XYZ file of C-alpha atoms in Angstrom:
654
model
C 52.661 41.107 113.050
C 49.874 38.605 113.543
C 48.254 36.899 110.601
C 45.067 38.861 111.194
C 47.037 42.116 111.111
C 48.649 41.148 107.852
C 45.369 40.138 106.252
C 43.746 43.473 106.975
C 46.546 45.759 105.773
C 46.311 47.536 102.435
C 49.322 47.022 100.184
C 52.028 49.655 100.678
C 55.340 50.311 98.966
C 58.769 50.070 100.494
C 60.733 53.000 101.876
C 61.335 55.740 99.312
C 63.397 58.890 99.320
C 64.269 61.914 97.214
C 66.876 64.611 97.596
C 65.615 68.133 98.246
C 68.564 70.492 98.675
C 70.362 70.331 102.006
C 67.717 68.230 103.739
C 67.065 64.714 102.609
C 63.336 64.205 102.225
C 62.192 60.664 102.896
C 58.860 58.939 103.106
C 59.265 55.729 105.074
C 56.449 53.308 104.382
C 55.540 49.759 105.242
C 52.879 47.624 106.920
C 50.204 50.272 106.482
C 52.273 53.037 108.102
C 54.182 56.061 106.835
C 56.485 58.657 108.341
C 57.642 61.800 106.557
C 61.216 62.963 107.267
C 62.391 66.356 106.038
C 65.470 67.342 108.023
C 69.061 66.217 108.318
C 68.784 65.089 111.940
C 66.062 62.532 111.221
C 67.774 61.445 108.028
C 70.798 60.478 110.133
C 68.577 58.703 112.655
C 66.900 56.659 109.926
C 70.291 55.598 108.594
C 71.042 53.984 111.957
C 68.234 51.466 111.530
C 68.975 48.171 109.815
C 65.677 48.400 107.946
C 63.829 51.674 107.202
C 60.600 50.127 108.498
C 62.141 49.994 111.979
C 61.891 53.782 112.100
C 58.142 53.465 111.573
C 57.522 51.570 114.776
C 55.303 53.460 117.180
C 56.295 53.649 120.825
C 53.896 50.868 121.713
C 52.621 47.567 120.400
C 49.610 45.412 121.072
C 51.727 43.395 123.462
C 53.037 46.424 125.320
C 51.515 48.448 128.103
C 48.608 49.703 125.978
C 46.313 50.358 128.910
C 48.791 52.387 130.924
C 48.066 56.046 131.521
C 51.551 57.049 130.419
C 51.769 58.778 127.052
C 47.968 58.805 126.920
C 46.414 60.844 124.104
C 42.843 59.964 125.020
C 42.382 63.159 127.013
C 42.335 65.122 123.745
C 39.069 63.518 122.671
C 37.598 63.066 126.140
C 38.130 59.357 126.703
C 40.826 57.137 128.174
C 42.019 53.769 126.850
C 40.236 52.093 129.765
C 36.889 52.408 127.985
C 35.492 49.160 126.579
C 35.392 48.750 122.809
C 34.957 45.072 121.999
C 31.392 44.743 123.306
C 30.096 47.720 121.313
C 30.009 46.101 117.878
C 26.500 45.368 116.577
C 25.386 42.083 115.082
C 26.894 40.915 111.806
C 23.718 41.873 109.960
C 23.730 45.359 111.446
C 27.409 45.800 110.577
C 26.579 45.190 106.923
C 23.613 47.570 107.127
C 25.734 50.299 108.676
C 28.367 49.867 105.987
C 25.709 50.126 103.277
C 24.342 53.319 104.856
C 27.861 54.720 105.104
C 28.618 53.922 101.466
C 25.348 55.510 100.301
C 25.165 58.568 102.563
C 28.652 59.458 103.756
C 31.298 58.052 101.436
C 30.246 60.022 98.301
C 30.823 63.284 100.214
C 34.047 62.350 102.033
C 35.969 59.708 100.057
C 38.601 59.193 102.737
C 38.397 55.410 102.374
C 38.438 53.399 99.166
C 35.181 51.482 99.429
C 36.028 48.630 96.992
C 39.166 47.884 99.031
C 37.695 48.359 102.497
C 34.391 46.505 102.099
C 35.922 43.000 101.743
C 37.880 43.711 104.928
C 34.667 44.800 106.682
C 33.041 41.525 105.620
C 35.967 39.496 106.925
C 36.110 41.447 110.181
C 32.363 41.126 110.794
C 32.676 37.343 110.803
C 35.420 37.364 113.454
C 35.368 40.583 115.491
C 37.663 39.171 118.148
C 40.651 38.950 115.804
C 40.332 42.384 114.177
C 43.472 44.544 114.555
C 42.931 47.573 116.776
C 43.599 50.057 113.960
C 40.958 48.564 111.722
C 38.507 48.144 114.590
C 38.756 51.894 115.207
C 37.923 52.527 111.549
C 34.896 50.228 111.761
C 33.578 52.162 114.765
C 34.035 55.458 112.917
C 32.049 54.007 110.017
C 29.229 53.109 112.427
C 29.297 56.626 113.919
C 29.122 58.473 110.621
C 26.464 56.107 109.270
C 24.201 56.775 112.268
C 24.986 60.492 112.124
C 23.688 60.592 108.538
C 20.312 59.032 109.465
C 17.070 60.397 110.864
C 15.804 59.115 114.197
C 12.823 57.243 112.764
C 15.086 55.316 110.392
C 17.409 54.375 113.268
C 14.504 53.057 115.310
C 13.052 51.167 112.362
C 16.297 49.515 111.288
C 18.134 49.073 114.583
C 15.459 49.298 117.272
C 17.204 52.158 119.103
C 17.141 55.930 118.949
C 19.650 57.884 116.907
C 20.839 59.630 120.069
C 21.573 56.319 121.808
C 23.396 54.801 118.846
C 25.392 57.922 118.069
C 26.507 58.335 121.669
C 27.547 54.678 121.832
C 29.589 54.619 118.649
C 31.202 58.033 119.094
C 32.288 57.043 122.608
C 33.639 53.735 121.314
C 35.507 55.485 118.491
C 37.122 57.825 121.004
C 38.158 54.873 123.142
C 39.543 53.038 120.118
C 41.530 56.087 119.003
C 42.946 56.410 122.504
C 43.910 52.728 122.552
C 45.929 53.059 119.340
C 47.480 56.302 120.663
C 46.409 58.263 117.623
C 48.425 61.376 118.515
C 51.657 59.631 117.536
C 50.307 57.341 114.846
C 51.949 56.580 111.529
C 48.980 54.465 110.404
C 46.907 55.681 107.467
C 43.964 53.676 108.843
C 44.102 55.514 112.167
C 44.217 58.837 110.311
C 41.177 57.821 108.251
C 39.422 56.987 111.522
C 40.229 60.403 112.975
C 38.980 62.185 109.847
C 35.667 60.319 109.977
C 35.434 60.983 113.711
C 35.696 64.740 113.133
C 32.821 64.412 110.661
C 30.649 62.487 113.124
C 31.055 65.032 115.946
C 30.969 68.286 113.994
C 27.338 68.986 114.878
C 27.952 68.001 118.508
C 31.056 69.942 119.541
C 31.432 73.708 119.502
C 33.472 75.176 116.608
C 36.639 76.088 118.509
C 36.966 72.583 119.929
C 36.546 71.185 116.423
C 39.115 73.643 115.095
C 41.643 72.324 117.597
C 40.829 68.694 116.745
C 41.094 69.488 113.039
C 44.506 71.027 113.633
C 45.683 67.852 115.346
C 44.495 65.781 112.381
C 46.338 68.070 109.968
C 49.549 67.788 111.991
C 49.298 63.992 112.005
C 48.745 64.045 108.234
C 51.734 66.332 107.703
C 53.911 64.036 109.808
C 52.921 61.270 107.402
C 53.752 63.439 104.380
C 50.213 63.836 103.060
C 50.802 67.534 102.374
C 53.286 66.531 99.671
C 52.014 65.007 96.461
C 52.688 61.307 96.173
C 54.186 61.689 92.704
C 57.028 63.781 94.149
C 57.652 61.086 96.755
C 57.729 58.242 94.252
C 54.537 56.618 95.509
C 52.394 54.304 93.364
C 49.146 55.691 91.884
C 46.801 54.055 94.391
C 48.579 55.372 97.488
C 49.021 58.780 95.856
C 45.318 59.138 95.159
C 44.153 57.949 98.594
C 46.525 60.380 100.280
C 45.236 63.246 98.138
C 41.660 62.442 99.083
C 42.405 62.366 102.799
C 44.476 65.558 102.707
C 41.880 67.577 100.811
C 39.047 66.336 102.991
C 41.056 67.536 105.985
C 41.783 70.899 104.382
C 38.245 71.654 103.244
C 36.828 70.575 106.589
C 39.356 72.813 108.332
C 38.326 75.793 106.195
C 34.682 75.461 107.227
C 35.508 74.885 110.889
C 37.720 77.987 110.874
C 34.852 80.026 109.446
C 32.429 78.799 112.115
C 35.021 79.445 114.830
C 35.319 83.070 113.750
C 38.809 82.612 112.298
C 40.291 83.324 108.882
C 38.929 81.054 106.173
C 41.134 79.690 103.372
C 44.334 80.309 105.271
C 47.508 79.555 103.337
C 48.565 76.022 104.219
C 50.437 74.695 101.193
C 53.215 76.976 99.953
C 55.924 74.323 99.820
C 57.264 72.643 96.716
C 55.073 69.876 95.277
C 51.978 70.266 97.502
C 49.307 67.580 97.297
C 47.240 68.001 94.161
C 43.468 67.898 94.133
C 42.044 64.353 93.843
C 41.477 62.915 90.387
C 38.016 62.850 88.830
C 37.720 59.073 88.534
C 35.370 56.311 89.608
C 36.381 54.083 92.493
C 36.403 50.964 90.332
C 39.156 52.532 88.198
C 41.446 52.688 91.225
C 43.004 49.622 92.858
C 46.089 48.647 94.874
C 49.065 47.624 92.799
C 48.127 49.559 89.664
C 51.207 50.732 87.771
C 49.874 53.927 86.191
C 47.142 56.383 87.186
C 43.778 56.102 85.425
C 42.725 58.738 82.926
C 40.540 61.424 84.451
C 36.985 61.800 83.179
C 35.562 65.064 81.855
C 32.116 64.118 83.129
C 30.663 63.244 86.535
C 32.183 60.353 88.486
C 31.968 58.934 92.008
C 34.339 61.746 92.994
C 32.420 64.643 91.417
C 31.419 66.332 94.666
C 34.815 65.993 96.358
C 36.681 66.972 93.183
C 34.660 70.148 92.715
C 35.100 71.135 96.347
C 38.839 70.422 96.275
C 39.381 72.366 93.061
C 37.626 75.345 94.603
C 39.952 75.160 97.585
C 42.959 74.762 95.303
C 41.977 77.837 93.297
C 41.571 79.958 96.420
C 44.871 78.677 97.829
C 46.643 79.568 94.565
C 45.163 83.051 94.697
C 46.221 83.352 98.340
C 49.815 82.482 97.431
C 49.721 85.134 94.689
C 48.254 87.655 97.118
C 50.974 86.884 99.655
C 53.766 87.045 97.050
C 52.713 90.602 96.183
C 53.562 91.522 99.786
C 49.973 92.356 100.621
C 50.242 90.511 103.909
C 48.496 87.367 105.083
C 45.499 86.428 102.950
C 42.108 86.465 104.654
C 39.204 85.444 102.430
C 36.524 87.420 104.264
C 38.617 90.581 104.429
C 39.515 90.271 100.759
C 35.934 90.029 99.549
C 34.533 92.558 102.023
C 37.227 95.270 101.942
C 39.221 96.163 98.872
C 40.716 99.067 96.971
C 39.456 99.851 93.466
C 42.182 97.716 91.927
C 41.501 94.940 94.401
C 37.787 95.165 93.640
C 38.599 94.388 90.019
C 40.731 91.472 91.200
C 37.860 90.356 93.398
C 35.368 90.469 90.542
C 37.770 88.642 88.221
C 38.446 86.047 90.890
C 34.751 85.336 91.461
C 34.201 85.044 87.724
C 37.145 82.660 87.495
C 35.549 80.431 90.114
C 32.230 80.606 88.271
C 33.805 79.642 84.943
C 35.664 76.746 86.526
C 32.596 75.342 88.225
C 30.147 75.840 85.383
C 32.268 74.861 82.402
C 34.284 72.052 83.944
C 31.689 70.343 86.133
C 28.176 71.738 86.529
C 27.190 71.639 82.856
C 27.812 67.875 82.804
C 25.729 67.130 85.900
C 22.409 65.314 85.592
C 19.915 66.702 88.164
C 18.072 63.365 88.192
C 21.116 61.836 89.931
C 21.211 62.773 93.649
C 24.983 63.207 93.944
C 25.163 65.277 90.782
C 22.194 67.403 91.840
C 23.860 68.060 95.182
C 27.059 69.008 93.359
C 25.140 71.505 91.215
C 23.511 73.051 94.278
C 26.811 73.166 96.134
C 28.576 74.882 93.224
C 25.886 77.521 92.816
C 25.677 78.027 96.553
C 29.449 78.543 96.662
C 29.140 81.241 94.019
C 26.354 82.942 95.939
C 28.412 82.794 99.138
C 31.252 84.579 97.319
C 28.817 87.187 96.004
C 27.250 87.656 99.430
C 30.607 88.327 101.061
C 31.575 90.648 98.215
C 28.492 92.742 99.092
C 28.288 91.885 102.793
C 25.928 94.214 104.710
C 28.640 94.770 107.311
C 30.062 97.200 104.717
C 26.984 99.392 105.073
C 27.602 102.374 107.315
C 23.884 103.050 107.691
C 20.672 101.776 106.160
C 19.917 105.196 104.663
C 23.175 105.267 102.688
C 22.542 101.947 100.962
C 21.070 102.120 97.477
C 17.884 100.215 96.822
C 19.591 98.189 94.087
C 22.372 97.122 96.476
C 19.878 96.262 99.185
C 17.787 94.192 96.763
C 20.875 92.444 95.390
C 22.011 91.291 98.834
C 18.456 90.251 99.708
C 18.153 88.175 96.523
C 21.487 86.459 97.160
C 20.498 85.691 100.757
C 17.150 84.220 99.734
C 18.818 82.069 97.067
C 21.250 80.721 99.657
C 18.403 79.779 101.985
C 16.431 78.227 99.113
C 19.397 76.109 98.031
C 19.959 75.045 101.602
C 16.280 74.261 102.125
C 16.139 72.171 98.968
C 18.882 69.861 100.216
C 17.124 69.573 103.573
C 13.619 68.902 102.282
C 13.961 67.139 98.919
C 13.307 63.368 99.208
C 15.738 63.018 96.305
C 18.538 64.405 98.491
C 17.499 63.045 101.878
C 20.568 60.847 102.282
C 22.795 63.921 101.984
C 20.785 66.209 104.266
C 23.235 65.560 107.118
C 25.955 67.350 105.172
C 23.882 70.432 104.413
C 23.087 70.895 108.094
C 26.702 71.873 108.671
C 26.684 74.477 105.916
C 23.847 76.757 106.930
C 24.989 80.220 105.882
C 24.428 81.986 109.180
C 25.217 85.468 107.885
C 22.632 85.192 105.116
C 20.061 83.799 107.569
C 20.768 86.600 110.049
C 20.505 89.236 107.312
C 17.115 87.901 106.210
C 15.775 87.961 109.786
C 17.156 91.446 110.384
C 15.577 92.674 107.139
C 12.236 91.194 108.222
C 12.592 92.984 111.549
C 13.392 96.327 109.904
C 10.704 96.049 107.195
C 7.994 93.711 108.580
C 5.648 93.943 105.578
C 8.237 93.754 102.804
C 7.094 92.338 99.475
C 8.817 88.957 99.755
C 8.158 88.605 103.477
C 5.850 85.591 103.190
C 8.393 83.708 101.094
C 11.149 84.496 103.564
C 9.082 83.428 106.590
C 8.288 80.138 104.863
C 12.030 79.489 104.520
C 12.651 80.454 108.153
C 9.949 78.043 109.318
C 11.362 75.241 107.164
C 14.864 75.759 108.565
C 13.586 75.541 112.138
C 11.497 72.486 111.284
C 14.498 70.673 109.816
C 16.775 71.778 112.655
C 14.905 71.113 115.906
C 18.210 71.455 117.775
C 18.018 75.187 117.055
C 15.196 75.181 119.592
C 16.179 72.284 121.838
C 19.847 73.164 122.358
C 19.411 76.326 124.413
C 23.026 76.159 125.576
C 24.377 77.096 122.147
C 24.883 80.847 121.915
C 24.137 81.237 118.205
C 20.846 79.346 118.551
C 19.712 81.587 121.404
C 20.746 84.753 119.575
C 19.067 83.759 116.303
C 15.943 82.746 118.232
C 15.789 86.178 119.857
C 16.222 87.923 116.507
C 13.580 85.682 114.942
C 11.073 86.545 117.690
C 11.885 90.235 117.370
C 11.184 90.076 113.634
C 7.986 88.044 114.060
C 6.636 90.373 116.750
C 7.362 93.332 114.477
C 5.381 91.610 111.723
C 2.418 90.973 114.031
C 2.413 94.601 115.195
C 2.642 95.895 111.623
C -0.302 93.728 110.534
C -2.417 95.015 113.433
C -1.555 98.623 112.563
C -2.462 97.947 108.938
C -5.822 96.497 109.989
C -4.985 93.068 108.598
C -5.700 89.707 110.193
C -2.972 88.123 112.305
C -2.915 84.341 112.069
C -1.879 82.096 114.930
C 1.857 81.923 115.435
C 3.477 78.757 114.001
C 4.700 76.040 116.329
C 8.363 77.032 116.260
C 7.506 80.615 117.272
C 5.350 79.321 120.124
C 8.194 77.085 121.308
C 10.728 79.917 121.208
C 8.364 82.170 123.142
C 7.643 79.533 125.776
C 11.367 79.013 126.318
C 11.871 82.675 127.009
C 8.832 82.934 129.276
C 10.152 80.061 131.383
C 13.608 81.628 131.446
C 12.090 84.842 132.796
C 10.191 82.849 135.418
C 13.417 81.168 136.554
C 15.187 84.521 136.751
C 12.332 85.970 138.806
C 12.424 82.952 141.137
C 16.159 83.318 141.651
C 15.828 87.041 142.320
C 13.043 86.394 144.832
C 15.160 83.786 146.627
C 18.114 86.153 146.804
C 15.948 88.943 148.197
C 14.484 86.554 150.757
C 17.973 85.457 151.797
C 19.065 89.064 152.223
C 15.977 89.830 154.292
C 16.729 86.917 156.604
C 20.331 88.037 156.907
C 21.712 84.835 155.453
C 24.228 86.801 153.452
C 25.887 88.057 156.674
C 27.167 84.713 157.883
C 29.875 82.560 156.284
C 28.645 80.055 153.733
C 30.502 76.832 152.985
C 31.861 76.315 149.519
C 29.594 73.351 148.908
C 26.540 75.276 150.074
C 27.450 78.215 147.879
C 27.124 75.948 144.872
C 23.605 74.805 145.786
C 20.331 76.647 145.121
C 19.287 78.876 148.022
C 15.870 77.302 147.990
C 15.356 73.577 147.715
C 12.552 74.198 145.244
C 14.635 76.179 142.772
C 15.291 74.348 139.488
C 18.564 75.278 137.827
C 17.892 73.155 134.743
C 18.086 75.226 131.545
C 15.233 73.239 130.091
C 11.730 73.601 128.865
C 9.493 70.579 128.514
C 10.884 68.116 126.035
C 14.058 70.118 125.482
C 17.719 69.480 126.136
C 18.954 69.971 129.701
C 22.187 69.801 131.588
C 20.953 66.644 133.278
C 20.875 64.822 129.932
C 24.522 65.506 129.192
C 26.638 62.566 130.413
C 29.585 63.509 132.568
C 33.003 61.949 132.136
C 34.424 59.760 134.904
C 36.865 61.512 137.250
C 40.394 61.683 135.933
C 43.478 60.639 137.879
C 43.908 62.760 140.961
C 40.591 64.552 140.581
C 39.438 63.647 144.097
C 42.560 65.246 145.498
C 41.861 68.396 143.516
C 38.276 68.529 144.752
C 39.505 68.266 148.352
C 42.154 70.947 147.975
C 40.948 74.181 149.556
C 43.240 76.128 147.236
C 40.880 75.643 144.313
C 37.889 76.850 146.273
C 39.720 79.928 147.577
C 41.013 80.785 144.124
C 39.298 83.344 141.925
C 39.232 80.600 139.285
C 37.012 78.353 141.382
C 33.848 78.920 139.379
C 35.607 77.767 136.224
C 36.996 74.613 137.841
C 34.197 73.126 139.907
C 30.569 72.139 139.448
C 29.304 75.681 140.008
C 29.758 76.206 136.277
C 26.564 74.268 135.508
C 24.531 76.721 137.559
C 26.339 79.654 135.974
C 25.657 78.283 132.487
C 21.961 78.048 133.342
C 21.912 81.616 134.621
C 23.694 82.942 131.542
C 21.417 80.929 129.246
C 18.285 82.211 130.968
C 19.541 85.789 130.860
C 20.130 85.653 127.104
C 16.812 83.907 126.455
C 14.937 86.484 128.518
C 16.637 89.544 127.030
C 13.973 91.614 125.263
C 16.187 94.453 124.094
C 19.107 92.563 122.575
C 18.273 93.960 119.132
C 17.230 97.568 118.793
C 16.359 99.458 115.630
C 19.946 100.338 114.732
C 22.233 98.584 112.252
C 23.099 95.037 113.185
C 26.440 94.509 114.951
C 28.167 91.926 112.766
C 31.196 91.725 115.033
C 28.944 90.569 117.861
C 27.289 88.016 115.590
C 30.709 86.679 114.550
C 31.444 86.083 118.229
C 28.119 84.324 118.757
C 28.605 82.065 115.726
C 32.049 80.969 116.886
C 31.348 81.181 120.598
C 31.341 78.246 123.011
C 28.170 76.465 123.966
């Protein structure tokens, strides 16, 4: 190891082991790496090495064929190791600014790195970028990415002289390249794992949920291979390493739960049923934790630097414990949504008791100690109360209603009140100057089902008593999420936009019928309407071109594959864009992969029924599908809402 490598490694213990029945469980650790061994075969293999650390060596080194395409894991994240990394770093001053932004905006809500330990290494690295080890360089790039992700565009331009979009694209691409260079798929480095965790945070509002779910699964597998799913105390690890590993593992788990929910999959799936699973992180301040400490610090009963992450992890731990109990009673696999939405009378009592148990834990152990004048503690209070309202919403989810007529007024009002509270809590995080630095996190936790229910209620009862209040919240959500209008390729955004317009048009019609004045539509409604008008115009133009082609008999003669992928008329615009909005042309394409030219020249692909999924025709098809959904006037009729369809739209691909 070079001197620079050694200087940037956090202290780690030597190889440790413990007997667990037939298999010999070992955690091999050294030089910032760890490998978890839990079967007899690998135990025998490890015994063949002169030193346990030899078994930690990855299948490459900095001096080896790093840039070769063999054993390349870069394809998983969309980049190859050929991409440049070294020239991406900003100036020394900007590196320090980005770290400060990260430590203020991102670190309090993630805690996957120990800031007091990492910051001196950042300072040292910033003064000599050329000698930074590749593992740590990847972590630095992930810090840049998440810092930029947490900022608004005007702040990026003011502080760094470039747009947020430009900076985010640059640093995310560089992080991908750096991860590929260190071959993250087979890593035993805790620093590389920390990089991957931060990378999943930086791209979670960019990638569609099912892609994120897959990436999250890879991160969990890497963590398991390093033994993070087992508590460090059972592996004989020192307090510092034990606590850092807990933080990383629980960040991965809680992130995976949310991604699963957005992808339309079971939330709070049982992950840890083994002996000695990783405990929730300790409620301590960062300055109480340091490498080399001999005993763990005493946990605080009040708020600390870890308050948000501790509360979230304890919630997950409680649900996981309940899931294990549920499974042990031979009730089958535990699914959170099914449990709270469908239950027998006995299970309903369990459900009520469970929700109350969560409430008592959050309120008595954490929330009552929080000071709302402190941003992190205020966010923790809002998160805790929002979590309770989410549980209540699912316990009374409107998908349980067979028909609107069979729902009691008290039940209807209860679900409405819960939904409005959820949107108010969400809006407060988005709009409060006190919480601005954490607004990036809230954006990922919009409760789509509550939002959809509010819009559907406004559609069904346009002049309801609290309609004005609800429309104010809807407008605020669109204002704080311009991508809900600009990203017309995302299915859920298009579907919600259609439902929103349906509800607003119903309100306008009801006001006219009641003889009341109708004010001008707000800007977001005008934008949504213009998008759909232009989509209809593009559909009409395509239909006219097709009819013209049929009239001229063009459809009777053979058409080349290349021509079949081009617009019939040279004036037809296939861009799924309205003025100032996102288009296919703005999405950078990846460079061709090895052998791609040969594939493009192989007639087999063009003759295959899979051709449209494999070649550039998909862009045109995406535009057509996008326009069709934008232009659909009758997507929502006056019947009960189809929640199964909405689940598919929420988790569907872009």
